Short mmCIF file of C-alpha atoms in Angstrom, two decimals:
data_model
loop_
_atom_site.label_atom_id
_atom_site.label_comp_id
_atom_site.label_asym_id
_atom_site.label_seq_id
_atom_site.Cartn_x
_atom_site.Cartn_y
_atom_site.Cartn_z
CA UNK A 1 -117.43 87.59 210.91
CA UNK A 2 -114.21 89.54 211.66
CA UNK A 3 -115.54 92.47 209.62
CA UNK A 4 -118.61 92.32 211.53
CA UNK A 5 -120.91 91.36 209.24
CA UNK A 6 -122.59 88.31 211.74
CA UNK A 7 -126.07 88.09 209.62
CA UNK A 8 -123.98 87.33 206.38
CA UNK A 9 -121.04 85.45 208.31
CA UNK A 10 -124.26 83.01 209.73
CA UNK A 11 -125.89 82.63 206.35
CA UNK A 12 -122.73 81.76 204.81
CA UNK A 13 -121.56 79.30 207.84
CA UNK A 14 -124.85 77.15 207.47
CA UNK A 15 -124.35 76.61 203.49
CA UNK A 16 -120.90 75.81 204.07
CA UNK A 17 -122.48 73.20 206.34
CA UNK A 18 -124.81 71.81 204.26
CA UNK A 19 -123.01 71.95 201.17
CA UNK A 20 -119.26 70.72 201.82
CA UNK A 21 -119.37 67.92 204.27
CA UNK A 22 -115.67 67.90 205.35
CA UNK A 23 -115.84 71.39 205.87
CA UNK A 24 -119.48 70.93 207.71
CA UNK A 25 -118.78 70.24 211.36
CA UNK A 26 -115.88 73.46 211.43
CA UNK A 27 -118.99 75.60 209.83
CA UNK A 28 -121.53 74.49 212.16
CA UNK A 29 -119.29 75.06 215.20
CA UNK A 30 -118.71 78.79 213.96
CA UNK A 31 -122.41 79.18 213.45
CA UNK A 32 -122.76 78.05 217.18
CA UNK A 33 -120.47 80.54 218.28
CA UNK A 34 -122.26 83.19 216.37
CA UNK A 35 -125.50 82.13 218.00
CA UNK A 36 -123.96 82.53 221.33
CA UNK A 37 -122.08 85.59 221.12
CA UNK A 38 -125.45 86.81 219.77
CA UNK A 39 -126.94 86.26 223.13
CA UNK A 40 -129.15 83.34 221.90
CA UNK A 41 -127.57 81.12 224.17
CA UNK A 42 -130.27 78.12 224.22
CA UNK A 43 -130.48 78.00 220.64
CA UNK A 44 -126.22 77.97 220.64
CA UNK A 45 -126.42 74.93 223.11
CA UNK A 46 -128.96 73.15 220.52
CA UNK A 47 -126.72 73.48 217.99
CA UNK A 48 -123.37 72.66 220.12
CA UNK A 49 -125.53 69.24 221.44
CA UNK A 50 -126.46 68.41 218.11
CA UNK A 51 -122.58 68.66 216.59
CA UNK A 52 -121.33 66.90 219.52
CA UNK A 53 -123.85 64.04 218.63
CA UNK A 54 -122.18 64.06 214.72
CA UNK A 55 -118.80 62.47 216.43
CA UNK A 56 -116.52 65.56 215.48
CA UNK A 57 -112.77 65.35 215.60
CA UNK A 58 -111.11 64.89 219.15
CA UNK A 59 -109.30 68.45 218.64
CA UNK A 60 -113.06 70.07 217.48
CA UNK A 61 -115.23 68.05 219.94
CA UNK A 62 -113.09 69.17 222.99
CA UNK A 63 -113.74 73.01 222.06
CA UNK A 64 -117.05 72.56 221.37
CA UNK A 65 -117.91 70.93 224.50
CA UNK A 66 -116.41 73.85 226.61
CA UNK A 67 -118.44 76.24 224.01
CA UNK A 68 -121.67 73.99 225.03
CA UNK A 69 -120.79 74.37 228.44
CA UNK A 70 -120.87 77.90 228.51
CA UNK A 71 -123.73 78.31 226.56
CA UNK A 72 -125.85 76.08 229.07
CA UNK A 73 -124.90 78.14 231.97
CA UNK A 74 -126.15 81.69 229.89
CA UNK A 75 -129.05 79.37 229.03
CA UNK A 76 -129.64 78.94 232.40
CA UNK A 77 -128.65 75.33 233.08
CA UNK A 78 -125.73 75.28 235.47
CA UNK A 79 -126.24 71.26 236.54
CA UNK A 80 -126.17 70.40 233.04
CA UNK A 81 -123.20 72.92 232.33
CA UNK A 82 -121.26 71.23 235.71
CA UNK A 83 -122.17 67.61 234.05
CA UNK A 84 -120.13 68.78 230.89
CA UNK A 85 -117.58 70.69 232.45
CA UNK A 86 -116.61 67.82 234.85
CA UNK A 87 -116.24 65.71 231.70
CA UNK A 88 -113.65 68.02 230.32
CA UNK A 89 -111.72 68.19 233.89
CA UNK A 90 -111.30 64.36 233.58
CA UNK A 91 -109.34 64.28 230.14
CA UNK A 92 -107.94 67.59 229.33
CA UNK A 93 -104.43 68.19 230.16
CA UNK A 94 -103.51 71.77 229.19
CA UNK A 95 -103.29 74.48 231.49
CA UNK A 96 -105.56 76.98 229.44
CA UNK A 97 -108.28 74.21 228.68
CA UNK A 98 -108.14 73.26 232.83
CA UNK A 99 -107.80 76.68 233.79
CA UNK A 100 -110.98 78.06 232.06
CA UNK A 101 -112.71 74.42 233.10
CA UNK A 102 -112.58 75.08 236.25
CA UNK A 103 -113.23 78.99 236.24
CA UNK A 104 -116.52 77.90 234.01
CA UNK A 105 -117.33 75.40 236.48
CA UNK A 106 -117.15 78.20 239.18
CA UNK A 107 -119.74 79.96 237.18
CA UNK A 108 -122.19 77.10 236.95
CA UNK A 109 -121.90 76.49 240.64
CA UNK A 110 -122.86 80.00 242.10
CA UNK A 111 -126.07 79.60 239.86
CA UNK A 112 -127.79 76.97 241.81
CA UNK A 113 -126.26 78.65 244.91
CA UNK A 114 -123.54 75.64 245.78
CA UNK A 115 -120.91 77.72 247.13
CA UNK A 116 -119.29 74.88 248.19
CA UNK A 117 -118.81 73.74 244.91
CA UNK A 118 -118.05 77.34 243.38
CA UNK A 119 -115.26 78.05 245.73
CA UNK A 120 -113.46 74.60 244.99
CA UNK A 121 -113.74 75.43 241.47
CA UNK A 122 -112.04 79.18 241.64
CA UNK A 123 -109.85 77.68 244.38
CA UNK A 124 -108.38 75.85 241.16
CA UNK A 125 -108.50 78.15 238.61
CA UNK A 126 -106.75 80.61 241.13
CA UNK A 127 -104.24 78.60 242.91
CA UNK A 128 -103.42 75.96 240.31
CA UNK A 129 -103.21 77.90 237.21
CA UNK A 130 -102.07 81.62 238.32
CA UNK A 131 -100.81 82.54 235.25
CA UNK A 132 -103.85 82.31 232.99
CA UNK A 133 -106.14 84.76 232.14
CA UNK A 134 -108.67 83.34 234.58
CA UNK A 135 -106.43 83.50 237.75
CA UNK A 136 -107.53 87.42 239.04
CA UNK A 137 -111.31 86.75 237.87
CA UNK A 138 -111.46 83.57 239.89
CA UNK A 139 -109.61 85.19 243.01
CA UNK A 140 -112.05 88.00 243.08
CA UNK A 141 -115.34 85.53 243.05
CA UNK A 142 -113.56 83.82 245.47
CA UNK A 143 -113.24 86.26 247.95
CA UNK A 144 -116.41 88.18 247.74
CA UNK A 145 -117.81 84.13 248.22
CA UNK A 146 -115.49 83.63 251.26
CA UNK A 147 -116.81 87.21 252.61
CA UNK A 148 -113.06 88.43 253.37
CA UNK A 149 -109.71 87.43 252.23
CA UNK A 150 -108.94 84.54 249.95
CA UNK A 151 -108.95 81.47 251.99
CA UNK A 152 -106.31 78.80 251.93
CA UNK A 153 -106.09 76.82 248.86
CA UNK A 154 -107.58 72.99 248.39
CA UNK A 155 -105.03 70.50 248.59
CA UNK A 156 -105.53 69.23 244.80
CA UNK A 157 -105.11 72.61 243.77
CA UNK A 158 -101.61 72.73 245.09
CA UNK A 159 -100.96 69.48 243.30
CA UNK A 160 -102.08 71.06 240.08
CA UNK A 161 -100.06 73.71 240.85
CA UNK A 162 -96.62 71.86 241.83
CA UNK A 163 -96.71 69.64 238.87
CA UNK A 164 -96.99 73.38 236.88
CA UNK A 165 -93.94 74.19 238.88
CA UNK A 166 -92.22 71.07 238.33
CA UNK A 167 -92.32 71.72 234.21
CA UNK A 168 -91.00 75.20 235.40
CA UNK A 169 -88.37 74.03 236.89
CA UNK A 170 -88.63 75.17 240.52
CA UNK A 171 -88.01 72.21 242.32
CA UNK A 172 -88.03 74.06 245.50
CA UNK A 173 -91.78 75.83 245.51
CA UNK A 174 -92.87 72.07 243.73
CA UNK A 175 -91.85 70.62 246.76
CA UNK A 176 -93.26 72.90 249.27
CA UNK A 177 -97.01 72.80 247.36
CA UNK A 178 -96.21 68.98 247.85
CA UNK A 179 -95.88 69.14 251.35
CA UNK A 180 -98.74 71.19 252.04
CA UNK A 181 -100.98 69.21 249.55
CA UNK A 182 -100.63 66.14 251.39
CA UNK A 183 -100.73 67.98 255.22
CA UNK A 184 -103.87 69.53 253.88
CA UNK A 185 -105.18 65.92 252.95
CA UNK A 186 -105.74 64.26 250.16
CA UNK A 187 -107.94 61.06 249.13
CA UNK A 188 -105.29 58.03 249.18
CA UNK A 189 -104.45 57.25 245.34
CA UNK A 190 -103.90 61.23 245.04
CA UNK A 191 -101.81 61.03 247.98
CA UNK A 192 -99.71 58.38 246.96
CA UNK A 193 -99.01 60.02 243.69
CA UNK A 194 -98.07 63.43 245.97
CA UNK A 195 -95.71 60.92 247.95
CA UNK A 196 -93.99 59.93 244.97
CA UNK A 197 -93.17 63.04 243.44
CA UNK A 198 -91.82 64.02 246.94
CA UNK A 199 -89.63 60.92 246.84
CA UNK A 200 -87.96 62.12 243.88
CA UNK A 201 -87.31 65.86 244.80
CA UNK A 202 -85.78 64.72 247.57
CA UNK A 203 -83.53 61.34 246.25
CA UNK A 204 -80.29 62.72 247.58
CA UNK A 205 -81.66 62.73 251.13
CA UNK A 206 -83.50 60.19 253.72
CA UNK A 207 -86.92 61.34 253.51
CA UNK A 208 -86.58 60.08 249.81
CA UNK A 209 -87.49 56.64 251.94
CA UNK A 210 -89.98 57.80 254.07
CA UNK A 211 -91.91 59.40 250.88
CA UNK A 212 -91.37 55.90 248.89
CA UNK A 213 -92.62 53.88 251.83
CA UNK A 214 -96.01 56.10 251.81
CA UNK A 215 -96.45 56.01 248.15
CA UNK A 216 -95.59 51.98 247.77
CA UNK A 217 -99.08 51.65 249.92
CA UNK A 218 -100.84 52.25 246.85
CA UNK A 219 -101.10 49.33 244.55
CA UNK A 220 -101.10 52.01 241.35
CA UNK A 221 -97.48 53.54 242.68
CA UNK A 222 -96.08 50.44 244.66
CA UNK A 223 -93.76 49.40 241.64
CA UNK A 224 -92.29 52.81 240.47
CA UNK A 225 -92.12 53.75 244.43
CA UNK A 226 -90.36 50.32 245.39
CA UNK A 227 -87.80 50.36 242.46
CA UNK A 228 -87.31 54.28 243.66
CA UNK A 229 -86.85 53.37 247.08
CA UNK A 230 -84.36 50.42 246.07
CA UNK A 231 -82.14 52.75 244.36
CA UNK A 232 -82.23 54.99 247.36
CA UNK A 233 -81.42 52.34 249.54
#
């Protein structure tokens, strides 16, 4: 494959599938890749759904979704791709896995024209994950979609992109995404969680209450928030 010798690097990736089983589901998803790079992206997505159905690992089954994913969108099945994409947005957890998520989901939303959808989605990829490779891409769809200059971003992707900060560090730019997350609104159990992350930027001050008070309204944050707001107190 890295010589590029595909023909021979497919021949070779199906017998290692057939013949060495723990080696079988690794070989298969190379194969897939090789279909799909190929341009024979509906055959790729057979042979993605079919190792997905084969229960591989958790680390194998996670890149082979997003692989699946993209091949249904070149396949030309955005819903489908948005199904699976959504999937991976509700248990992933690294930047570069969310980042391209959401970029892909982008993608599959502009096909069926939902430009709602598609500008949410690079909205994300932009605001919430600037530093990946996606960031520019996603800006650029995003305005020529907005027809002018990049509009403001969704409030979840400034809570993406202040818990970023927050590992960064930058307590001060964490807290102002905060703010603006929860003035641009947010639905309640997201906004409590924005509350309490405010309340503990800000412990050595007042609002610390205020922010506790808010985020105690939700029965997932009341504890944390309460015995928060007791030590404030």
């Amino acid at each position: 494959e890295q010589a590029g010798r595909t023909g021979e690097a497919w021949a070779m990736f199906d017998a290692v599938a057939g013949r060495y089983p723990p080696l079988a589901s690794y070989a298969r998803f190379r194969a897939a890749l090789l279909t799909l790079k190929s341009g024979a992206a509906g055959d790729a997505a057979a042979r993605l759904a079919d190792l997905l159905a084969q229960g591989p690992s958790p680390v194998l089954a996670r890149r082979a979704r997003m692989a699946y994913a993209e091949a249904l969108i070149k396949a030309g099945q955005p819903v489908q791709a948005a199904k699976v994409l959504r999937g991976i947005l509700q248990s992933a957890s690294d930047e570069e896995t969310l980042a391209r998520a959401w970029w892909l989901l982008g993608t599959a939303a502009e096909s069926p024209a939902d430009r709602a959808q598609a500008r949410q989605a690079y909205a994300m990829a932009w605001w919430a994950f600037p530093d990946s490779i996606y960031a520019s891409d996603a800006a650029r769809h995003l305005r020529e979609l907005s027809g002018g200059p990049l509009p403001e971003p969704p409030a979840e992707a400034r809570m993406e992109r202040a818990a970023r900060l927050l590992n960064l560090g930058e307590q001060a730019a964490a807290e102002r995404e905060l703010v603006l997350a929860i003035h641009a609104g947010l639905p309640p159990a997201i906004a409590a969680e924005a509350w309490y992350r405010l309340g503990l930027l800000r412990l050595r001050s007042g609002a610390a209450m205020y922010a506790f008070e808010q985020a105690a309204r939700d029965p997932v944050q009341a504890a944390r928030a309460l015995y928060w707001l007791g030590r404030v107190l």
